[in-house]
Amino acid sequence: MATNQDMIGRDDINDLEAILSITNSDVDEVLHTVKSESDALFSWDYERSRPALVKLYEKAKTSQWNVTTDLDWSIPVDQAAVVMANQAANIPNGFGETVDLTGTPFESWTDDQWVQMGIESQNWTLSQFLHGEQGALICTAQIVETVPWIDAKYYAATQVMDEARHVEVFAKYLDEKLSGHYPINAHLKMLLDDIITDNRWDMTYLGMQIMVEGLALAAFGFIHQLTTEPLLKKLLRYVMADEARHVAFGVLSLQEFYKELDSKEIRERQEFAFEAAVRMRDRFLQQEVFERMGVDVKDALTLVLEDETRAMFQGMLFSKIVPNCKKLGLLDAGDGWLRDRFTELGVIQFEDWTDTSEEYTDLDEVAKDRSAA
Ligand SMILES: [Fe+2]
Ligand SMILES: [Fe+2]
């Protein structure tokens, strides 16, 4: 049985020293190479034997949208004004009310500094979305090669196009509307590298479609609700329509495949899901933002980990992952090992929320806009 040390490189999931010891050692690199030993599989069985994937593929073909023509890029974005509106409506400063800032560097921060923090945080968040989208592009191209089923190869090909569009849209928004990029967060990079390196085709799905995209779908939904900026709102809504299909693709494919696995193999999937969950939680600590704001990162993150409001927001990021893991049988297999881990992470309360196997039809904003036009 793997220990926390084996899975995530530390015994205590809240060990800040260990979390901060993982840093992006080469922030100036332009090309990053990941070795993958996966087999590329041809299938000579062209029979369309998986109706749920056929349906998803048909939907994907008619729900394509165009970054350059379907969004109104003439909308001006005043980033400071957007940040101030968000802060006024949600969290006034970067921390929830339960956090006492007395005696911390934040105690003397001016309004301008809080706004700057909000701006950096937005640049950081969108930059990580951008890098994550490229991860999805690469993982899904890998699935086209490695998945043995023809219906899944067809569908994955449409997702490759979707992900190229997502990389394009976030890069364009960052360049034209925001005020700076961040390199990839080290925890996210580690997770993407692990997913790509694993040569079992279903692990690519679990890491990307279930975990990374499940979290992205929740995060996009959350920011879509919070933001007052109309271009970002619409952009996120369109990306979410695609992401809901991608998560459905993961759930529908793995549901079938997991039926063939024995308990040892299922346990390996549970451990991988746990590792991915921890990496994603670590990445949302936003350590690079505090670094850029010139505060001691460890002190700042100690406050972050104590912040109940943030914990609640971050918990929400798992609101798609947990029900999908349950639907796949991962939560309760092997005496509920993953249930216990998700309980420790404080996210088990989402287990009975809607899973994402069918949600994509409701979220298809593109089809709604077309039928309204
Ligand atoms: Fe995407
Ligand atoms: Fe996606």
XYZ file of C-alpha atoms and ligand atoms in Angstrom:
375
model
C 0.000 0.000 0.000
C 1.414 3.359 -1.004
C 2.005 5.926 1.745
C 1.493 9.701 1.444
C 5.265 9.904 1.071
C 5.153 7.557 -1.950
C 2.207 9.299 -3.577
C 2.779 12.988 -2.935
C 6.324 13.158 -1.537
C 5.341 14.185 2.017
C 3.557 12.647 5.003
C 1.427 15.618 5.993
C -0.624 17.076 3.133
C -0.417 20.527 4.760
C 3.397 20.492 5.139
C 4.182 23.977 3.821
C 7.957 23.475 3.684
C 7.451 20.484 1.409
C 4.847 22.282 -0.734
C 7.154 25.268 -1.201
C 10.160 23.085 -1.958
C 8.541 22.265 -5.295
C 9.379 25.206 -7.528
C 9.570 25.833 -11.217
C 13.318 25.522 -11.663
C 13.419 26.791 -15.235
C 10.978 29.663 -15.670
C 12.700 30.822 -18.858
C 12.481 27.532 -20.744
C 10.573 27.776 -24.016
C 10.277 24.093 -24.862
C 9.611 21.445 -22.218
C 10.157 17.789 -23.121
C 8.253 14.951 -21.443
C 9.178 11.354 -22.312
C 6.228 9.125 -22.970
C 6.393 5.399 -23.657
C 2.790 4.902 -24.716
C 1.874 2.551 -27.549
C 0.065 4.040 -30.538
C -2.837 1.700 -31.304
C -4.520 1.164 -34.649
C -7.944 -0.430 -34.472
C -9.274 -2.317 -37.504
C -12.624 -2.616 -35.778
C -14.555 0.311 -37.249
C -17.936 -0.713 -35.862
C -19.754 2.106 -34.074
C -20.455 0.100 -30.950
C -20.554 2.820 -28.266
C -23.744 4.889 -28.658
C -22.980 7.319 -25.832
C -19.680 8.253 -27.473
C -21.342 8.479 -30.900
C -23.838 10.956 -29.442
C -21.075 12.983 -27.837
C -19.119 13.080 -31.092
C -22.178 14.290 -33.037
C -22.681 17.034 -30.458
C -19.035 18.079 -30.672
C -19.176 18.410 -34.451
C -22.054 20.890 -34.321
C -20.866 22.861 -31.279
C -17.595 24.206 -32.610
C -17.070 27.952 -32.197
C -14.523 30.406 -33.462
C -12.384 32.510 -31.113
C -11.888 35.278 -33.639
C -15.494 35.668 -34.823
C -17.816 34.419 -32.056
C -16.500 36.725 -29.319
C -16.545 40.509 -29.305
C -12.892 41.454 -28.872
C -13.704 45.167 -29.229
C -15.027 45.168 -25.628
C -12.552 47.284 -23.617
C -11.300 45.763 -20.335
C -10.232 47.998 -17.449
C -8.558 45.343 -15.326
C -8.273 47.448 -12.151
C -11.968 48.347 -12.355
C -12.898 44.681 -12.832
C -10.778 43.683 -9.833
C -12.340 46.397 -7.669
C -15.857 45.371 -8.669
C -15.037 41.724 -7.869
C -13.501 42.627 -4.535
C -16.455 44.821 -3.604
C -18.924 42.063 -4.440
C -16.987 39.145 -2.970
C -13.917 39.223 -0.755
C -12.895 42.819 0.107
C -9.253 41.926 0.611
C -7.472 38.738 -0.353
C -8.582 36.924 2.802
C -11.873 35.988 4.407
C -13.241 37.679 7.521
C -12.074 34.943 9.870
C -8.404 35.711 9.195
C -6.745 38.140 11.574
C -4.180 40.197 9.675
C -2.893 41.993 12.780
C 0.879 41.844 12.936
C 1.190 40.497 9.380
C 2.643 42.458 6.430
C -0.916 42.712 5.075
C -2.057 44.818 8.047
C -0.610 47.982 6.540
C -1.540 47.310 2.909
C -3.198 50.180 1.081
C -6.212 49.823 -1.221
C -3.823 50.106 -4.166
C -1.845 47.126 -2.944
C -4.985 45.012 -2.593
C -6.004 45.979 -6.119
C -2.520 45.122 -7.394
C -2.781 41.764 -5.647
C -6.125 41.192 -7.398
C -4.584 42.067 -10.753
C -1.636 39.727 -10.213
C -3.997 37.035 -9.056
C -6.045 37.379 -12.236
C -2.944 37.334 -14.459
C -1.773 34.252 -12.582
C -5.123 32.450 -12.740
C -5.605 32.982 -16.470
C -1.964 32.026 -17.126
C -2.470 28.715 -15.313
C -5.659 28.106 -17.294
C -3.637 28.738 -20.456
C -0.926 26.235 -19.489
C -3.507 23.701 -18.316
C -5.286 23.984 -21.665
C -2.063 23.147 -23.443
C -1.760 20.127 -21.164
C -5.261 19.098 -22.270
C -4.303 19.572 -25.921
C -1.313 17.260 -25.549
C -3.083 14.651 -23.396
C -6.017 14.402 -25.748
C -3.790 14.084 -28.806
C -2.156 11.233 -26.866
C -5.581 9.636 -26.281
C -6.250 9.692 -30.043
C -3.205 7.436 -30.371
C -3.553 5.214 -27.331
C -7.274 4.496 -26.846
C -8.269 1.175 -28.443
C -11.869 2.146 -29.372
C -12.680 3.803 -32.710
C -15.574 5.870 -31.277
C -13.209 7.270 -28.652
C -10.564 8.122 -31.262
C -13.193 10.054 -33.253
C -14.413 11.937 -30.212
C -10.904 12.674 -28.911
C -10.038 14.212 -32.283
C -12.805 16.799 -31.783
C -11.497 17.501 -28.317
C -8.026 18.171 -29.719
C -9.586 20.951 -31.811
C -11.508 22.246 -28.777
C -8.301 22.421 -26.733
C -6.399 24.257 -29.458
C -9.234 26.791 -29.385
C -8.971 27.080 -25.592
C -5.225 27.666 -25.690
C -5.852 30.273 -28.377
C -8.613 32.049 -26.460
C -6.759 32.300 -23.133
C -3.538 33.414 -24.849
C -5.446 36.118 -26.726
C -7.272 37.330 -23.629
C -4.039 37.499 -21.620
C -2.208 39.365 -24.387
C -4.913 41.806 -25.345
C -6.848 42.418 -22.124
C -4.656 41.659 -19.103
C -1.290 42.913 -17.903
C 1.179 40.069 -17.687
C 1.870 36.345 -17.895
C 3.064 33.867 -15.296
C 5.078 30.719 -16.051
C 3.449 27.402 -15.260
C 3.005 26.650 -11.567
C 5.357 23.857 -10.466
C 2.583 21.700 -8.973
C 0.512 21.897 -12.126
C 3.568 21.127 -14.232
C 4.380 18.096 -12.107
C 0.843 16.802 -12.470
C 0.737 17.295 -16.250
C 4.118 15.588 -16.602
C 2.894 12.618 -14.528
C -0.257 12.275 -16.622
C 1.645 12.392 -19.916
C 4.381 10.003 -18.746
C 1.989 7.284 -17.599
C 1.708 4.761 -20.408
C -1.694 3.338 -19.432
C -4.246 5.018 -21.700
C -6.947 5.186 -19.070
C -4.651 7.105 -16.708
C -4.503 9.942 -19.226
C -8.290 10.116 -19.048
C -8.375 9.953 -15.260
C -5.708 12.626 -14.827
C -6.954 14.943 -17.543
C -10.672 14.413 -18.260
C -11.754 13.576 -14.714
C -9.358 15.480 -12.468
C -7.860 18.468 -14.337
C -10.881 19.169 -16.523
C -13.342 18.424 -13.734
C -11.594 21.069 -11.665
C -11.412 23.449 -14.631
C -15.133 23.116 -15.276
C -15.901 24.069 -11.675
C -13.320 26.890 -11.655
C -14.594 28.377 -14.915
C -18.170 28.196 -13.613
C -17.148 29.934 -10.434
C -15.310 32.805 -12.151
C -18.064 33.052 -14.740
C -20.482 33.722 -11.866
C -18.220 36.187 -10.087
C -16.905 38.328 -12.890
C -18.658 41.424 -14.176
C -16.483 41.573 -17.294
C -18.709 40.632 -20.260
C -16.021 39.317 -22.623
C -14.521 37.019 -19.985
C -18.005 35.913 -18.961
C -18.944 34.865 -22.475
C -15.554 33.339 -23.199
C -15.752 31.188 -20.077
C -19.299 30.156 -20.869
C -18.227 28.921 -24.285
C -15.199 27.114 -22.884
C -17.421 25.484 -20.242
C -19.747 24.142 -22.936
C -16.748 22.292 -24.398
C -15.331 21.226 -21.030
C -18.601 19.605 -20.001
C -18.301 17.330 -23.059
C -14.696 16.555 -22.211
C -15.508 15.503 -18.665
C -18.435 13.439 -19.994
C -15.989 11.752 -22.385
C -13.872 10.740 -19.398
C -16.790 9.466 -17.341
C -18.374 7.503 -20.198
C -15.097 5.875 -21.257
C -13.780 4.994 -17.822
C -17.144 3.679 -16.637
C -16.843 0.945 -19.241
C -13.145 0.280 -18.753
C -13.111 0.135 -14.952
C -15.542 -2.812 -15.029
C -12.666 -4.930 -16.336
C -10.155 -3.967 -13.643
C -9.307 -5.957 -10.506
C -9.110 -4.422 -7.041
C -5.362 -3.798 -7.189
C -5.707 -1.928 -10.461
C -8.613 0.122 -9.096
C -6.531 1.027 -6.052
C -3.818 2.400 -8.359
C -6.464 4.634 -9.970
C -7.657 5.798 -6.556
C -4.106 6.713 -5.581
C -3.581 8.586 -8.818
C -6.808 10.537 -8.268
C -5.647 11.441 -4.776
C -2.232 12.552 -6.001
C -3.852 14.717 -8.674
C -6.239 16.259 -6.129
C -3.356 17.240 -3.842
C -1.297 18.711 -6.697
C -4.244 20.813 -7.805
C -4.942 22.012 -4.293
C -1.259 22.956 -3.938
C -1.323 24.882 -7.177
C -4.260 26.990 -6.010
C -2.198 28.347 -3.132
C -0.918 30.882 -5.716
C 2.578 30.980 -4.216
C 3.977 32.926 -7.200
C 1.517 35.790 -6.665
C 2.676 36.371 -3.092
C 6.260 36.164 -4.299
C 5.618 38.878 -6.870
C 3.858 41.028 -4.262
C 7.061 40.920 -2.221
C 5.700 39.219 0.892
C 7.157 36.209 2.666
C 5.484 33.314 0.871
C 5.485 30.931 3.813
C 3.875 33.496 6.123
C 1.299 34.317 3.493
C 0.440 30.665 2.842
C 0.102 29.987 6.555
C -2.695 32.580 6.517
C -4.140 31.080 3.327
C -4.353 27.623 4.899
C -6.149 29.085 7.952
C -8.665 30.964 5.841
C -12.094 29.327 6.063
C -13.545 31.443 3.253
C -10.781 30.413 0.898
C -11.125 26.802 2.006
C -14.783 26.953 1.101
C -14.060 28.458 -2.325
C -11.306 25.956 -2.977
C -13.505 23.115 -1.865
C -16.000 24.148 -4.540
C -13.348 23.411 -7.144
C -13.882 19.729 -6.360
C -17.636 19.873 -6.847
C -17.425 18.064 -10.199
C -14.537 15.729 -9.411
C -16.064 14.060 -6.354
C -19.426 13.035 -7.907
C -17.642 11.846 -11.045
C -15.236 9.701 -8.993
C -18.274 8.307 -7.201
C -20.004 7.504 -10.482
C -16.859 5.647 -11.586
C -16.866 3.586 -8.403
C -13.547 5.036 -7.261
C -14.891 6.616 -4.097
C -16.016 3.441 -2.372
C -13.852 0.689 -3.869
C -11.342 -0.951 -1.497
C -13.147 -0.038 1.756
C -13.692 3.547 0.657
C -10.025 4.476 0.533
C -10.593 7.501 -1.706
C -13.665 8.529 0.283
C -11.395 8.803 3.342
C -8.829 10.880 1.412
C -11.490 13.236 0.039
C -12.873 13.553 3.574
C -9.414 14.626 4.793
C -9.221 17.153 1.974
C -12.602 18.515 3.075
C -14.407 17.906 -0.232
C -16.529 14.798 0.381
C -19.704 16.900 0.756
C -19.999 17.096 -3.044
C -20.378 13.354 -3.570
C -24.073 13.542 -4.446
C -23.913 16.629 -6.649
C -24.724 16.146 -10.336
C -22.136 14.093 -12.146
C -21.022 15.240 -15.584
C -21.986 12.291 -17.803
C -25.044 14.106 -19.232
C -24.603 17.711 -18.158
C -23.065 18.734 -21.465
C -26.407 19.087 -23.251
C -27.603 21.686 -20.709
C -24.343 23.583 -20.814
C -24.239 23.920 -24.597
C -24.295 27.710 -24.815
C -23.121 27.636 -28.419
C -26.184 25.701 -29.590
C -28.447 28.039 -27.552
C -26.906 31.127 -29.142
C -27.235 29.653 -32.614
C -30.902 28.747 -32.158
C -31.625 32.230 -30.761
C -29.938 33.925 -33.726
Fe -10.012 23.020 -22.475
Fe -11.058 20.308 -22.050
